CSV table of C-alpha atoms in Angstrom, one decimal:
chain,number,residue,atom,x,y,z
O,9,MET,CA,-69.1,-78.2,-168.8
O,10,LYS,CA,-66.5,-79.5,-167.7
O,11,LYS,CA,-63.2,-80.8,-169.3
O,12,ALA,CA,-61.6,-84.5,-170.5
O,13,PRO,CA,-58.6,-85.0,-168.1
O,14,ASN,CA,-55.9,-83.1,-169.0
O,15,VAL,CA,-56.9,-80.6,-171.4
O,16,LYS,CA,-55.8,-78.2,-168.6
O,17,LYS,CA,-52.5,-79.0,-169.2
O,18,LEU,CA,-52.6,-78.5,-172.7
O,19,PRO,CA,-50.7,-75.3,-174.2
O,20,LYS,CA,-51.9,-71.8,-174.6
O,21,ASP,CA,-50.5,-71.3,-177.2
O,22,PRO,CA,-53.0,-72.3,-180.3
O,23,LEU,CA,-51.2,-73.8,-182.6
O,24,SER,CA,-49.3,-76.2,-180.4
O,25,GLU,CA,-50.7,-79.8,-181.5
O,26,ALA,CA,-52.7,-81.5,-179.5
O,27,ILE,CA,-52.5,-85.6,-178.6
O,28,ILE,CA,-55.8,-87.8,-177.5
O,29,PHE,CA,-56.2,-90.9,-176.6
O,30,ALA,CA,-59.2,-92.9,-177.4
O,31,GLY,CA,-60.8,-95.7,-176.2
O,32,ASP,CA,-61.8,-98.2,-173.8
O,33,GLU,CA,-57.6,-98.9,-173.0
O,34,ALA,CA,-57.4,-94.8,-173.1
O,35,TRP,CA,-55.9,-95.1,-170.0
O,36,THR,CA,-53.2,-97.0,-170.4
O,37,HIS,CA,-52.2,-95.9,-174.1
O,38,ALA,CA,-51.5,-92.5,-172.3
O,39,LYS,CA,-49.2,-93.6,-169.7
O,40,ASN,CA,-47.2,-95.6,-172.3
O,41,TRP,CA,-47.5,-92.5,-174.5
O,42,GLN,CA,-45.9,-90.4,-172.1
O,43,ASN,CA,-43.4,-93.2,-170.8
O,44,ASP,CA,-42.0,-93.1,-174.6
O,45,ASN,CA,-43.3,-91.4,-177.8
O,46,PRO,CA,-41.7,-90.5,-181.3
O,47,ALA,CA,-41.8,-86.6,-180.4
O,48,ASN,CA,-40.3,-86.8,-176.7
O,49,ASP,CA,-43.8,-84.8,-175.8
O,50,GLU,CA,-43.3,-84.4,-172.1
O,51,ILE,CA,-47.1,-82.9,-172.0
O,52,PRO,CA,-50.0,-85.4,-171.1
O,53,PRO,CA,-52.6,-86.3,-173.9
O,54,VAL,CA,-55.6,-85.8,-172.7
O,55,VAL,CA,-57.7,-89.4,-172.2
O,56,LEU,CA,-61.6,-90.1,-173.2
O,57,ALA,CA,-61.9,-93.5,-172.1
O,58,GLU,CA,-65.2,-95.3,-171.2
O,59,LYS,CA,-66.5,-92.3,-169.0
O,60,GLN,CA,-65.3,-89.9,-170.9
O,61,LEU,CA,-66.8,-91.1,-174.2
O,62,SER,CA,-70.1,-91.8,-172.2
O,63,GLU,CA,-70.0,-88.0,-172.3
O,64,LEU,CA,-69.0,-86.0,-174.9
O,65,ASP,CA,-72.1,-84.3,-175.4
O,66,ASN,CA,-70.7,-82.3,-172.3
O,67,LEU,CA,-67.4,-82.7,-172.1
O,68,ILE,CA,-64.1,-80.9,-173.1
O,69,ILE,CA,-62.2,-82.6,-174.9
O,70,VAL,CA,-59.7,-79.3,-176.6
O,71,ASN,CA,-59.1,-76.0,-175.6
O,72,GLN,CA,-61.4,-73.5,-177.6
O,73,GLY,CA,-59.4,-71.9,-180.8
O,74,GLN,CA,-56.7,-75.3,-180.6
O,75,ARG,CA,-55.6,-75.3,-184.9
O,76,TYR,CA,-54.3,-79.0,-184.5
O,77,ALA,CA,-54.9,-82.3,-182.9
O,78,SER,CA,-53.8,-86.3,-183.3
O,79,VAL,CA,-56.1,-88.6,-182.0
O,80,TYR,CA,-55.2,-91.9,-181.9
O,81,ARG,CA,-57.3,-95.1,-181.0
O,82,ALA,CA,-56.9,-97.2,-177.9
O,83,GLY,CA,-58.7,-99.8,-178.1
O,84,THR,CA,-62.3,-100.0,-178.3
O,85,LEU,CA,-63.5,-96.7,-179.9
O,86,THR,CA,-67.5,-97.4,-182.2
O,87,GLU,CA,-68.2,-95.3,-185.3
O,88,ALA,CA,-70.8,-93.0,-184.0
O,89,GLN,CA,-67.9,-92.2,-181.0
O,90,THR,CA,-65.3,-91.5,-183.2
O,91,THR,CA,-67.4,-89.1,-185.4
O,92,ALA,CA,-68.8,-87.0,-182.4
O,93,ILE,CA,-65.1,-86.6,-181.3
O,94,ALA,CA,-64.3,-85.5,-184.6
O,95,THR,CA,-66.9,-82.8,-184.4
O,96,LYS,CA,-66.2,-81.3,-181.8
O,97,LEU,CA,-63.1,-81.0,-182.5
O,98,ALA,CA,-64.4,-78.7,-185.1
O,99,LEU,CA,-66.4,-76.8,-182.9
O,100,ALA,CA,-63.6,-76.1,-181.2
O,101,GLY,CA,-61.7,-74.4,-183.8
O,102,VAL,CA,-59.6,-77.1,-184.9
O,103,LYS,CA,-58.1,-76.6,-188.7
O,104,LYS,CA,-55.9,-79.8,-188.9
O,105,ALA,CA,-56.6,-83.0,-187.6
O,106,LEU,CA,-55.3,-86.7,-188.2
O,107,PHE,CA,-56.8,-90.2,-186.9
O,108,TYR,CA,-54.1,-92.9,-186.4
O,109,ALA,CA,-54.6,-96.5,-184.6
O,110,ALA,CA,-52.5,-97.3,-181.8
O,111,ASP,CA,-49.5,-98.5,-183.8
O,112,TYR,CA,-49.0,-94.7,-184.3
O,113,ALA,CA,-50.1,-96.0,-188.4
O,114,LEU,CA,-52.6,-93.3,-190.1
O,115,LEU,CA,-55.9,-94.0,-190.3
O,116,GLU,CA,-57.3,-91.4,-191.3
O,117,ASP,CA,-57.1,-87.5,-192.2
O,118,TRP,CA,-60.1,-85.7,-190.7
O,119,THR,CA,-58.9,-81.7,-191.9
O,120,SER,CA,-61.2,-81.8,-195.0
O,121,GLN,CA,-64.1,-82.9,-193.1
O,122,LEU,CA,-64.0,-80.6,-190.2
O,123,PRO,CA,-66.3,-77.5,-192.0
O,124,ARG,CA,-68.8,-79.5,-193.1
O,125,LEU,CA,-68.9,-81.7,-189.3
O,126,LYS,CA,-68.7,-77.5,-187.4
O,127,SER,CA,-71.7,-76.4,-189.9
O,128,ASP,CA,-73.8,-80.2,-189.4
O,129,ALA,CA,-73.9,-79.6,-186.2
O,130,GLU,CA,-73.9,-75.7,-186.0
O,131,SER,CA,-77.1,-76.1,-187.8
O,132,GLY,CA,-78.6,-78.8,-185.3
O,133,ASN,CA,-78.2,-81.5,-187.9
O,134,SER,CA,-75.2,-83.5,-186.6
O,135,LEU,CA,-77.0,-86.7,-185.2
O,136,VAL,CA,-74.0,-87.3,-182.7
O,137,VAL,CA,-73.4,-83.7,-181.3
O,138,LYS,CA,-75.1,-80.5,-180.6
O,139,ALA,CA,-73.2,-77.4,-180.7
O,140,PRO,CA,-72.2,-76.2,-177.3
O,141,TYR,CA,-73.4,-72.4,-177.7
O,142,GLU,CA,-75.6,-72.6,-174.6
O,143,GLU,CA,-72.7,-73.7,-172.6
O,144,ILE,CA,-70.5,-70.9,-173.3
O,145,ASN,CA,-70.8,-67.4,-171.7
O,146,LEU,CA,-68.9,-64.5,-172.2
O,147,LEU,CA,-69.0,-62.8,-169.4
O,148,GLN,CA,-67.6,-65.6,-167.2
O,149,MET,CA,-64.7,-65.8,-169.9
O,150,ALA,CA,-61.4,-63.5,-169.7
O,151,ASP,CA,-60.4,-61.5,-172.0
O,152,ASN,CA,-57.5,-64.2,-173.6
O,153,GLU,CA,-60.1,-67.2,-173.7
O,154,LYS,CA,-62.7,-64.4,-175.9
O,155,ALA,CA,-59.2,-63.7,-178.4
O,156,LEU,CA,-58.9,-67.5,-178.7
O,157,LEU,CA,-62.4,-68.0,-180.4
O,158,LEU,CA,-61.6,-64.8,-182.2
O,159,ALA,CA,-58.3,-66.5,-183.4
O,160,ALA,CA,-60.7,-69.0,-184.3
O,161,ARG,CA,-62.2,-67.9,-186.9
O,162,TYR,CA,-59.3,-67.4,-188.9
O,163,GLU,CA,-57.3,-69.9,-191.1
O,164,GLY,CA,-54.0,-68.2,-189.7
O,165,LEU,CA,-53.8,-65.0,-187.7
O,166,ALA,CA,-50.3,-63.2,-186.6
O,167,ILE,CA,-48.6,-60.4,-185.7
O,168,HIS,CA,-45.8,-58.1,-186.5
O,169,PRO,CA,-43.7,-57.3,-184.5
O,170,ASP,CA,-42.7,-53.9,-185.0
O,171,SER,CA,-46.1,-52.6,-186.2
O,172,GLU,CA,-48.4,-54.2,-184.0
O,173,ALA,CA,-50.2,-55.1,-187.2
O,174,PHE,CA,-52.5,-58.1,-188.2
O,175,TYR,CA,-52.0,-60.5,-190.5
O,176,ARG,CA,-53.6,-63.6,-191.7
O,177,TYR,CA,-52.5,-66.2,-194.4
O,178,VAL,CA,-54.3,-66.6,-197.1
O,179,SER,CA,-53.1,-68.9,-199.8
O,180,GLY,CA,-49.7,-68.4,-199.6
O,181,VAL,CA,-49.7,-65.1,-199.0
O,182,TRP,CA,-50.0,-62.7,-195.8
O,183,GLU,CA,-52.5,-60.1,-195.7
O,184,LYS,CA,-53.3,-57.6,-193.6
O,185,ILE,CA,-56.3,-57.2,-191.8
O,186,SER,CA,-57.3,-54.1,-189.8
O,187,PRO,CA,-58.0,-53.8,-186.5
O,188,LEU,CA,-61.7,-52.6,-187.5
O,189,GLU,CA,-62.1,-56.2,-189.2
O,190,LEU,CA,-61.3,-58.0,-185.7
O,191,SER,CA,-63.2,-56.5,-183.5
O,192,ARG,CA,-66.7,-56.6,-186.3
O,193,GLU,CA,-65.9,-59.8,-186.0
O,194,MET,CA,-65.3,-59.9,-182.6
O,195,GLY,CA,-68.8,-58.1,-182.4
O,196,ASN,CA,-70.5,-61.2,-183.8
O,197,ILE,CA,-69.1,-63.3,-182.0
O,198,TYR,CA,-71.0,-61.2,-178.7
O,199,ARG,CA,-74.2,-61.4,-181.1
O,200,GLN,CA,-73.8,-64.9,-181.2
O,201,TYR,CA,-73.6,-65.9,-177.5
O,202,ASN,CA,-77.0,-63.8,-177.3
O,203,THR,CA,-73.9,-61.3,-175.3
O,204,ASN,CA,-74.8,-57.3,-174.9
O,205,PHE,CA,-71.0,-56.1,-175.3
O,206,SER,CA,-69.5,-52.4,-175.1
O,207,LYS,CA,-66.9,-50.3,-177.5
O,208,ARG,CA,-64.0,-51.2,-174.7
O,209,THR,CA,-64.6,-54.8,-173.8
O,210,VAL,CA,-64.0,-55.8,-177.6
O,211,ASN,CA,-60.8,-53.6,-177.5
O,212,ASN,CA,-59.9,-55.4,-174.4
O,213,VAL,CA,-60.4,-58.4,-176.6
O,214,VAL,CA,-58.2,-57.0,-179.8
O,215,GLU,CA,-55.5,-56.0,-177.4
O,216,ALA,CA,-55.6,-59.7,-175.7
O,217,LEU,CA,-55.4,-61.2,-179.2
O,218,LYS,CA,-52.0,-59.4,-180.0
O,219,ILE,CA,-50.3,-61.8,-177.0
O,220,ILE,CA,-51.7,-65.1,-177.6
O,221,VAL,CA,-51.5,-65.2,-181.7
O,222,PRO,CA,-48.0,-65.5,-183.3
O,223,VAL,CA,-45.2,-63.1,-184.3
O,224,LEU,CA,-44.2,-63.0,-188.0
O,225,GLY,CA,-41.1,-64.2,-188.4
O,226,GLU,CA,-41.2,-67.0,-185.9
O,227,PRO,CA,-41.1,-70.3,-186.7
O,228,CYS,CA,-44.4,-71.5,-186.2
O,229,LYS,CA,-46.6,-75.3,-187.3
O,230,GLU,CA,-47.4,-75.2,-190.7
O,231,VAL,CA,-46.9,-71.6,-191.3
O,232,ILE,CA,-44.0,-69.7,-193.1
O,233,PRO,CA,-44.4,-66.3,-193.4
O,234,PHE,CA,-43.2,-65.1,-196.5
O,235,ALA,CA,-41.7,-62.0,-197.6
O,236,ASN,CA,-44.8,-59.8,-198.9
O,237,VAL,CA,-45.2,-58.7,-195.6
O,238,ASN,CA,-44.6,-55.1,-195.4
O,239,ASP,CA,-46.1,-52.7,-192.7
O,240,HIS,CA,-48.1,-50.3,-195.4
């Protein structure tokens, strides 16, 4: 499965935002965005022009584990293509996605629909996208890439800077999560993709997770550390 233009240039931080322009005028709008955008963002946006829209089934549009995405309609974009893009984001682990017009006016907040779109695709009930399970080869993925798959299983995940303990953000509170639970969830991922694993390979992924998740106390989008976090 190949990547859409500029996906390789997206930040590796899963809490960064992916900007996507989709439609038959996507290249023009993407260039205009790079020259002048409200956020002064220097990262080139992902482009889904006519060619890319025709091959969405076999295209990666964001990094696996990406949490935030904003999609801008750039010219003609069908309803089926729009739904396919939202579904691809859901399958990648995106937790918050917004859909904008070309003039940056918000058209729709997809966030509440993402779990349903993901579930439909994974169960084979999506009319626009097939779940890409067969396209993922865990044996060919680096530990940090597998760690992104693991991080995508949790709504919010961060690490304590001193104890290196993991915490997840649940209903406004940081809850400690054990390495065993993370290891077992990684085991579930290996089984999901019919891949054999060892304790060492799972441990390596959990160790890589320490590097890619945010550190408690550092400001990050949509996440506010609370004083309830203690190292117990």
